[in-house]
C-alpha positions as MATLAB code, in Angstrom:
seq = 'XXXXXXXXXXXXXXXXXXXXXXXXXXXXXXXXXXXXXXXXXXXXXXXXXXXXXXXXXXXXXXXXXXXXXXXXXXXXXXXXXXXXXXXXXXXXXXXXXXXXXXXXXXXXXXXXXXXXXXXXXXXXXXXXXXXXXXXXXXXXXXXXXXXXXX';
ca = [
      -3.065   17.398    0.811;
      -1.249   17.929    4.308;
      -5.135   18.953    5.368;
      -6.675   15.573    4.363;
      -3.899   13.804    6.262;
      -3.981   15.900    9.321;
      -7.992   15.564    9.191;
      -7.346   11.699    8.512;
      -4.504   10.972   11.266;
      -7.070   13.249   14.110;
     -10.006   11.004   13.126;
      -8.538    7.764   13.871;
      -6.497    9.186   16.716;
      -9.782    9.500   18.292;
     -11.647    6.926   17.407;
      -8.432    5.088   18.708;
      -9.058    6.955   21.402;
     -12.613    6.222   22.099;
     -11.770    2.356   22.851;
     -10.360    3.316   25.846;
     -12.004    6.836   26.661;
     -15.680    6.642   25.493;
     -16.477    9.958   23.458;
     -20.009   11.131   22.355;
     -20.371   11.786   18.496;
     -17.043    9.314   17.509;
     -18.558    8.295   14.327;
     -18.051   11.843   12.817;
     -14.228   11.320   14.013;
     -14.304    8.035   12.199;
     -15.696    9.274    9.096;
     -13.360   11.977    8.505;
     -10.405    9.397    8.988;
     -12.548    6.691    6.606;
     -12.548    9.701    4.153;
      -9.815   11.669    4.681;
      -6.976    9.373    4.703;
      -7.827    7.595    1.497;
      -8.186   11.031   -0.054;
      -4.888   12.137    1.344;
      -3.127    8.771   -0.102;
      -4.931    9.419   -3.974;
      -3.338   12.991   -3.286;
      -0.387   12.070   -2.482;
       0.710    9.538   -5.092;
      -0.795   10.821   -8.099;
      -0.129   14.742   -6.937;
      -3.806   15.389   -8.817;
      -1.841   15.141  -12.018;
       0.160   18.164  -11.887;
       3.693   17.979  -12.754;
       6.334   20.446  -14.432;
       9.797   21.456  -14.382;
      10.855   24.584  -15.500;
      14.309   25.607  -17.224;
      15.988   28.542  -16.641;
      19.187   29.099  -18.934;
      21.863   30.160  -16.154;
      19.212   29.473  -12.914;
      18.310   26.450  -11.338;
      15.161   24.129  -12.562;
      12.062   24.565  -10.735;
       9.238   22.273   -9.811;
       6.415   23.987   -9.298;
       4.390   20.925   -8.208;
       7.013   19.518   -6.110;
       9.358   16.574   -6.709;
       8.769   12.797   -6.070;
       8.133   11.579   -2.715;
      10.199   12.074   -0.024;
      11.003   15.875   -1.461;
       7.202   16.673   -2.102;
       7.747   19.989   -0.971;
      10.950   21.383   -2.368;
      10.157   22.862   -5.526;
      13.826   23.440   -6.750;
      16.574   21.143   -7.515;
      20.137   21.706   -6.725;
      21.575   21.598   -9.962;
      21.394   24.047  -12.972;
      20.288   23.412  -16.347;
      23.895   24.312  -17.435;
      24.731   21.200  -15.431;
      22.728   18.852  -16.846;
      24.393   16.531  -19.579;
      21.010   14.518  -20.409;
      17.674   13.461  -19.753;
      16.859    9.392  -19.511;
      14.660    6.880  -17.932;
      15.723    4.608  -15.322;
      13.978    0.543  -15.091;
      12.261   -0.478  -12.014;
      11.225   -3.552  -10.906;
       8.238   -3.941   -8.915;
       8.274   -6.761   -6.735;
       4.460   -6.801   -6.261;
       4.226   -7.848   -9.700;
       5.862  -10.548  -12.040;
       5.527   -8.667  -15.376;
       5.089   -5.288  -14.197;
       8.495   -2.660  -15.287;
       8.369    0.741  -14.029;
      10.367    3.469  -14.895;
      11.556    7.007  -13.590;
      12.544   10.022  -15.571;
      15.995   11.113  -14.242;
      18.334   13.872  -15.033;
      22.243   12.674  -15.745;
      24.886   15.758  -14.527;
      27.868   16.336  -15.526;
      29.441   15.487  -12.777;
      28.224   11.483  -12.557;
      24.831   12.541   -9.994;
      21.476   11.301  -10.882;
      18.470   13.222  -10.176;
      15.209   12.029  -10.118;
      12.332   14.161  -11.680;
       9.364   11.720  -11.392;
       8.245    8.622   -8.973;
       9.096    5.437   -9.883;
       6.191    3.975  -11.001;
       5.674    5.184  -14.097;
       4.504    2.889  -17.316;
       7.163    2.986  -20.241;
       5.149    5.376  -22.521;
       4.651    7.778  -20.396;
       8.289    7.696  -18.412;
       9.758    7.625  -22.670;
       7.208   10.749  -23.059;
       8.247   13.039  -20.349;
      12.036   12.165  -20.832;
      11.272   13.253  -24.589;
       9.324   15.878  -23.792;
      12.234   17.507  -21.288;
      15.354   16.464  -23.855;
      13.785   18.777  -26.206;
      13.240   22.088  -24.352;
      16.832   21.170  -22.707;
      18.255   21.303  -26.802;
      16.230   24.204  -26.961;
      17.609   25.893  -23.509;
      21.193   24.773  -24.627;
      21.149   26.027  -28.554;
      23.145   28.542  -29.617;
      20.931   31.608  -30.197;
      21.736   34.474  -33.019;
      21.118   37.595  -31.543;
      18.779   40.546  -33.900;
      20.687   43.446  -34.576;
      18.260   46.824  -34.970;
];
């Protein structure tokens, strides 16, 4: 992704560039930033539809896909799983639309924070889906386990 938009962001430098300096071959610079930028935006805000958080009983809770924009990169949150109390969606309002309510998945801590897991534009079903989805395996994580005796 940080290709695409490197690739995109040289390409119209140049052709930029080439108002003022002329520069042989430009269209191949403004190709790649025709191309590569759009690519780099689809990349960006959908992620290529990877997403996942993983629990660890006494760790922290990984991301291997990265959190929602501006934290793209970090790929673990600063909590623990021991500190999270629950799991619920958070409305949005869109101002680009009349009608339109977005939601986020967000994690509630025990000690008032909020934490937000996904972007905010996410359609009820799936934002009710993935806050379902991440309740469960947090019951699961937080059960109390009987241990086998051999």
């Amino acid at each position: 992704m940080m290709g695409l938009l490197g690739l995109g962001g040289l390409g119209l430098a140049l052709t930029i560039n080439s108002f003022f300096n002329p520069i042989k071959d430009i269209w191949i610079a403004a190709v790649a930033a025709a191309v590569c930028l759009p690519a780099a935006y689809v990349a960006f805000r959908f992620r290529l539809g990877q997403c996942g958080f993983i629990f660890h009983e006494r760790g922290p809770i990984e991301a291997p896909y990265g959190l929602p924009w501006p934290r793209i990169r970090r790929t673990r949150l600063s909590c623990s799983a021991s500190e999270v109390k629950s799991v619920g969606m958070l409305q949005n309002v869109d101002p680009s639309s009349e009608n339109a309510r977005l939601y986020s998945v967000v994690l509630y801590l025990r000690n008032g924070d909020i934490i937000h897991l996904t972007s905010k534009d996410y359609k009820f079903e799936l934002a009710h889906k993935v806050a379902t989805e991440l309740t469960n395996a947090l019951e699961e994580l937080q059960a109390p386990r009987v241990e086998a005796r051999y």
